[in-house]
C-alpha positions as a LaTeX table, in Angstrom:
\begin{tabular}{lrrr}
\hline
Residue & $x$ (\AA) & $y$ (\AA) & $z$ (\AA) \\
\hline
Phe1 & $-36.65$ & $-4.91$ & 13.75 \\
Leu2 & $-35.86$ & $-1.78$ & 15.69 \\
Asp3 & $-35.69$ & $-2.35$ & 19.40 \\
Glu4 & $-35.97$ & 0.30 & 22.24 \\
Val5 & $-37.42$ & 2.93 & 19.68 \\
Gly6 & $-38.43$ & 5.05 & 22.87 \\
Asp7 & $-34.79$ & 5.60 & 23.39 \\
Ile8 & $-34.00$ & 7.64 & 20.17 \\
Pro9 & $-32.87$ & 11.12 & 21.10 \\
Leu10 & $-35.39$ & 13.68 & 20.23 \\
Glu11 & $-32.94$ & 15.29 & 17.80 \\
Leu12 & $-32.66$ & 12.16 & 15.63 \\
Gln13 & $-36.53$ & 11.34 & 15.71 \\
Ser14 & $-37.03$ & 13.95 & 12.93 \\
Lys15 & $-34.32$ & 12.12 & 10.65 \\
Phe16 & $-35.98$ & 8.76 & 11.43 \\
Leu17 & $-39.36$ & 9.93 & 10.46 \\
Arg18 & $-38.13$ & 11.35 & 7.24 \\
Val19 & $-36.62$ & 8.04 & 6.35 \\
Leu20 & $-40.09$ & 6.32 & 7.01 \\
Gln21 & $-41.96$ & 8.98 & 4.99 \\
Glu22 & $-39.81$ & 9.27 & 2.08 \\
Gln23 & $-38.30$ & 5.77 & 2.09 \\
Glu24 & $-34.91$ & 7.02 & 1.44 \\
Phe25 & $-31.80$ & 8.02 & 3.12 \\
Glu26 & $-28.00$ & 8.61 & 2.77 \\
Arg27 & $-25.24$ & 6.82 & 4.41 \\
Leu28 & $-23.17$ & 9.15 & 6.94 \\
Gly29 & $-20.52$ & 10.73 & 4.77 \\
Gly30 & $-22.06$ & 9.52 & 1.38 \\
Thr31 & $-23.81$ & 11.56 & $-1.35$ \\
Arg32 & $-25.93$ & 8.82 & $-2.97$ \\
Thr33 & $-29.50$ & 8.44 & $-1.99$ \\
Ile34 & $-30.54$ & 4.87 & $-1.10$ \\
Arg35 & $-34.07$ & 3.78 & $-1.80$ \\
Val36 & $-35.58$ & 1.43 & 0.94 \\
Asp37 & $-38.90$ & $-0.58$ & 0.89 \\
Ile38 & $-39.49$ & $-2.23$ & 4.28 \\
Arg39 & $-41.82$ & $-3.24$ & 6.83 \\
Leu40 & $-40.60$ & $-1.99$ & 10.25 \\
Val41 & $-41.33$ & $-3.71$ & 13.52 \\
Ala42 & $-40.36$ & $-1.35$ & 16.53 \\
Ala43 & $-40.31$ & $-2.39$ & 20.16 \\
Thr44 & $-40.26$ & $-0.33$ & 23.51 \\
Asn45 & $-40.81$ & $-0.93$ & 27.15 \\
Arg46 & $-41.53$ & 2.67 & 27.66 \\
Asp47 & $-44.80$ & 4.49 & 27.69 \\
Leu48 & $-44.67$ & 6.18 & 24.43 \\
Ala49 & $-47.80$ & 8.09 & 24.77 \\
Ala50 & $-46.92$ & 9.46 & 28.01 \\
Met51 & $-43.58$ & 10.60 & 26.37 \\
Val52 & $-45.56$ & 12.48 & 23.65 \\
Ala53 & $-47.48$ & 14.12 & 26.17 \\
Glu54 & $-44.15$ & 15.20 & 27.93 \\
Arg55 & $-42.72$ & 16.29 & 24.71 \\
Gln56 & $-40.04$ & 13.73 & 24.85 \\
Phe57 & $-41.14$ & 11.74 & 21.74 \\
Arg58 & $-42.50$ & 13.30 & 18.55 \\
Ser59 & $-46.29$ & 12.89 & 18.17 \\
Asp60 & $-45.96$ & 12.53 & 14.36 \\
Leu61 & $-43.42$ & 9.87 & 14.75 \\
Tyr62 & $-45.43$ & 8.15 & 17.18 \\
Tyr63 & $-48.39$ & 7.84 & 15.10 \\
Arg64 & $-46.50$ & 6.73 & 12.23 \\
Leu65 & $-45.19$ & 3.83 & 14.20 \\
Asn66 & $-48.59$ & 3.17 & 15.92 \\
Val67 & $-50.18$ & 1.58 & 12.82 \\
Phe68 & $-50.65$ & $-2.03$ & 14.43 \\
Pro69 & $-49.80$ & $-1.93$ & 17.95 \\
Ile70 & $-49.25$ & $-5.30$ & 19.96 \\
Phe71 & $-49.24$ & $-5.37$ & 23.54 \\
Ser72 & $-46.88$ & $-8.08$ & 25.01 \\
Pro73 & $-47.77$ & $-8.76$ & 28.90 \\
Pro74 & $-44.65$ & $-9.09$ & 31.10 \\
Leu75 & $-43.07$ & $-12.27$ & 31.49 \\
Arg76 & $-44.40$ & $-12.77$ & 35.14 \\
Glu77 & $-48.02$ & $-12.73$ & 33.57 \\
Arg78 & $-47.29$ & $-15.39$ & 31.22 \\
Arg79 & $-45.40$ & $-18.01$ & 33.22 \\
Glu80 & $-46.25$ & $-21.02$ & 30.97 \\
Asp81 & $-43.84$ & $-19.27$ & 28.48 \\
Ile82 & $-40.84$ & $-19.52$ & 30.84 \\
Pro83 & $-40.02$ & $-23.25$ & 30.58 \\
Pro84 & $-39.88$ & $-23.26$ & 26.70 \\
Leu85 & $-37.71$ & $-20.10$ & 26.88 \\
Val86 & $-35.24$ & $-21.63$ & 29.33 \\
Ala87 & $-34.92$ & $-24.63$ & 27.10 \\
Tyr88 & $-34.55$ & $-22.60$ & 24.03 \\
Phe89 & $-31.70$ & $-20.28$ & 25.59 \\
Thr90 & $-29.97$ & $-23.06$ & 27.36 \\
Arg91 & $-29.69$ & $-25.05$ & 24.04 \\
Lys92 & $-28.56$ & $-21.63$ & 22.26 \\
Phe93 & $-25.71$ & $-20.82$ & 24.65 \\
Ala94 & $-24.52$ & $-24.35$ & 25.05 \\
Arg95 & $-24.13$ & $-24.79$ & 21.39 \\
Arg96 & $-22.40$ & $-21.39$ & 21.26 \\
Met97 & $-19.85$ & $-22.28$ & 24.23 \\
Ser98 & $-19.49$ & $-25.93$ & 22.73 \\
Lys99 & $-21.03$ & $-27.47$ & 26.14 \\
Arg100 & $-23.12$ & $-30.62$ & 26.31 \\
Ile101 & $-26.10$ & $-29.70$ & 28.69 \\
Glu102 & $-28.57$ & $-32.67$ & 28.60 \\
Ala103 & $-30.90$ & $-31.76$ & 31.54 \\
Ile104 & $-32.33$ & $-28.97$ & 33.48 \\
Pro105 & $-33.20$ & $-29.81$ & 37.04 \\
Ser106 & $-36.69$ & $-29.68$ & 38.13 \\
Glu107 & $-36.28$ & $-27.67$ & 41.06 \\
Thr108 & $-34.34$ & $-25.07$ & 39.01 \\
Met109 & $-37.12$ & $-24.94$ & 36.41 \\
Val110 & $-39.71$ & $-24.37$ & 39.19 \\
Arg111 & $-37.53$ & $-21.63$ & 40.76 \\
Leu112 & $-37.12$ & $-19.96$ & 37.27 \\
Ser113 & $-40.97$ & $-20.37$ & 36.74 \\
Arg114 & $-41.79$ & $-18.65$ & 39.98 \\
Tyr115 & $-39.44$ & $-15.73$ & 39.88 \\
Tyr116 & $-40.97$ & $-12.43$ & 38.73 \\
Trp117 & $-38.32$ & $-11.47$ & 36.14 \\
Pro118 & $-38.66$ & $-7.48$ & 36.43 \\
Gly119 & $-36.21$ & $-7.30$ & 33.38 \\
Asn120 & $-38.58$ & $-9.87$ & 31.29 \\
Val121 & $-37.17$ & $-11.98$ & 28.61 \\
Arg122 & $-33.91$ & $-10.14$ & 28.35 \\
Glu123 & $-33.04$ & $-10.79$ & 32.07 \\
Leu124 & $-34.05$ & $-14.20$ & 31.62 \\
Glu125 & $-32.01$ & $-14.81$ & 28.55 \\
Asn126 & $-28.98$ & $-13.26$ & 30.59 \\
Phe127 & $-29.38$ & $-15.29$ & 33.53 \\
Ile128 & $-29.32$ & $-18.62$ & 31.34 \\
Glu129 & $-26.15$ & $-17.45$ & 29.55 \\
Arg130 & $-24.62$ & $-17.00$ & 32.94 \\
Ala131 & $-25.84$ & $-20.38$ & 34.13 \\
Val132 & $-24.60$ & $-22.00$ & 30.97 \\
Ile133 & $-21.05$ & $-20.40$ & 31.73 \\
Leu134 & $-21.12$ & $-21.75$ & 35.30 \\
Ser135 & $-22.21$ & $-25.39$ & 34.32 \\
Gln136 & $-19.62$ & $-27.91$ & 34.34 \\
Gly137 & $-21.54$ & $-31.06$ & 33.69 \\
Ser138 & $-24.38$ & $-32.39$ & 31.81 \\
Asp139 & $-27.05$ & $-30.40$ & 34.16 \\
Leu140 & $-27.69$ & $-26.83$ & 33.97 \\
Glu141 & $-26.14$ & $-25.13$ & 37.15 \\
Ala142 & $-28.19$ & $-22.06$ & 37.53 \\
Pro143 & $-26.97$ & $-19.35$ & 40.24 \\
Leu144 & $-30.51$ & $-19.58$ & 41.81 \\
Ala145 & $-29.31$ & $-17.56$ & 44.95 \\
Glu146 & $-29.17$ & $-14.52$ & 42.52 \\
Leu147 & $-33.15$ & $-14.71$ & 42.15 \\
Arg148 & $-34.33$ & $-12.40$ & 44.74 \\
Gln149 & $-38.26$ & $-12.47$ & 45.29 \\
Pro150 & $-39.92$ & $-9.03$ & 46.19 \\
Glu151 & $-40.56$ & $-8.38$ & 49.95 \\
Gly152 & $-43.32$ & $-10.50$ & 51.09 \\
Gly153 & $-43.11$ & $-13.12$ & 48.32 \\
Gln154 & $-41.41$ & $-15.77$ & 50.21 \\
Pro155 & $-43.31$ & $-18.53$ & 52.01 \\
Ser156 & $-43.64$ & $-18.26$ & 55.67 \\
Asn157 & $-41.90$ & $-21.56$ & 56.64 \\
Gly158 & $-39.71$ & $-24.21$ & 54.98 \\
Arg159 & $-42.40$ & $-27.01$ & 55.23 \\
Gln160 & $-44.92$ & $-24.68$ & 53.23 \\
Ala161 & $-42.18$ & $-23.91$ & 50.55 \\
Ala162 & $-41.23$ & $-27.75$ & 50.12 \\
Val163 & $-44.99$ & $-28.45$ & 49.48 \\
Thr164 & $-45.40$ & $-25.57$ & 47.05 \\
Leu165 & $-42.30$ & $-26.79$ & 45.16 \\
Ala166 & $-43.52$ & $-30.16$ & 45.01 \\
Glu167 & $-47.06$ & $-29.16$ & 43.75 \\
Ala168 & $-45.52$ & $-26.66$ & 41.08 \\
Glu169 & $-43.07$ & $-29.30$ & 39.89 \\
Arg170 & $-45.84$ & $-31.78$ & 39.50 \\
Glu171 & $-48.10$ & $-29.27$ & 37.75 \\
His172 & $-45.08$ & $-28.39$ & 35.39 \\
Ile173 & $-44.50$ & $-32.09$ & 34.59 \\
Leu174 & $-48.26$ & $-32.75$ & 34.02 \\
Gln175 & $-48.41$ & $-29.67$ & 31.58 \\
Ala176 & $-45.57$ & $-31.02$ & 29.37 \\
Leu177 & $-47.33$ & $-34.71$ & 29.53 \\
Gln178 & $-50.46$ & $-33.23$ & 28.26 \\
Glu179 & $-48.90$ & $-31.09$ & 25.51 \\
Ala180 & $-47.09$ & $-34.09$ & 24.19 \\
Asn181 & $-50.18$ & $-36.42$ & 24.59 \\
Trp182 & $-48.30$ & $-38.44$ & 27.23 \\
Arg183 & $-45.59$ & $-39.30$ & 24.89 \\
Leu184 & $-42.25$ & $-39.50$ & 26.74 \\
Gly185 & $-39.62$ & $-39.76$ & 24.33 \\
Gly186 & $-38.77$ & $-38.43$ & 21.04 \\
Pro187 & $-38.18$ & $-34.82$ & 19.81 \\
Ala188 & $-41.70$ & $-33.86$ & 20.58 \\
Gly189 & $-42.17$ & $-35.94$ & 23.78 \\
Ala190 & $-42.52$ & $-34.61$ & 27.42 \\
Ala191 & $-38.83$ & $-35.32$ & 28.33 \\
Ala192 & $-37.60$ & $-33.02$ & 25.44 \\
Arg193 & $-40.01$ & $-30.39$ & 26.35 \\
Leu194 & $-38.72$ & $-30.38$ & 30.06 \\
Gly195 & $-35.17$ & $-30.60$ & 28.90 \\
Met196 & $-34.36$ & $-33.98$ & 30.82 \\
Lys197 & $-33.81$ & $-37.55$ & 29.85 \\
Arg198 & $-36.67$ & $-40.00$ & 29.50 \\
Thr199 & $-35.36$ & $-42.13$ & 32.40 \\
Thr200 & $-35.31$ & $-38.99$ & 34.61 \\
Leu201 & $-38.67$ & $-38.00$ & 33.62 \\
Gln202 & $-39.91$ & $-41.39$ & 34.54 \\
Ser203 & $-38.21$ & $-41.36$ & 37.75 \\
Lys204 & $-39.92$ & $-37.85$ & 38.59 \\
Met205 & $-43.23$ & $-39.37$ & 37.70 \\
Ala206 & $-42.78$ & $-42.25$ & 39.88 \\
Lys207 & $-41.73$ & $-39.85$ & 42.74 \\
Leu208 & $-44.77$ & $-37.56$ & 42.28 \\
Gly209 & $-47.17$ & $-40.03$ & 41.67 \\
Ile210 & $-48.16$ & $-39.31$ & 38.17 \\
Glu211 & $-49.57$ & $-42.00$ & 36.14 \\
Arg212 & $-50.77$ & $-42.19$ & 32.59 \\
Pro213 & $-54.61$ & $-41.81$ & 32.61 \\
Arg214 & $-56.25$ & $-44.97$ & 31.64 \\
Pro215 & $-58.91$ & $-45.00$ & 28.89 \\
Ala216 & $-62.40$ & $-45.23$ & 30.15 \\
Ala217 & $-64.12$ & $-48.71$ & 30.12 \\
Val218 & $-66.97$ & $-49.24$ & 27.59 \\
Val219 & $-69.60$ & $-51.30$ & 29.39 \\
Ala220 & $-72.05$ & $-53.04$ & 26.89 \\
Gln221 & $-75.59$ & $-52.88$ & 27.71 \\
His222 & $-77.77$ & $-55.97$ & 26.93 \\
Gly223 & $-81.32$ & $-55.85$ & 26.69 \\
Gly224 & $-83.54$ & $-58.44$ & 28.52 \\
Gly225 & $-85.57$ & $-61.10$ & 26.76 \\
\hline
\end{tabular}
């Protein structure tokens, strides 16, 4: 995997193209030719086609790489991916730092899900790493004050903000419950998906008025004699 391929200097692009075409290279300072047989996945957040037009990126290298392009929309356009990413990065950095973080506060998850993340997944990952560093207890202590919404993106008053947060939190919990088939506990349960304890989830459900849907009653029809 080669990240930020658009940042390769123009003078090195010809050498990189040769490696792709000839499937061989020599180490820096070495004399032995090394054969390679690889499948390359390259990524960039830059417009390579525009760079080709501006002669900042070689057209032959562009077409060599552009065999099967995949467009990944920005994180703000796929907000449903934010909660699982937050949970994953929290576990990753907590394990690395030997910390025991058992829950992600619902307000934190709501704020993270509503933020527009101009730096996409990398910005989210760095933010969660910083949050884990700052966390002293079993709850993730995220520096939410650092999240600055674009101008005009804030609700007009506190009451509207409170309602919006409650609705967003309720929707977030409902989505996790539906994905877990309304199972609360266990590794695949809603509590694990939300990064909280089962008892915490039950408390949140009671507070937000979330109840398990009851199966529809079946009414037997009897014909008259």
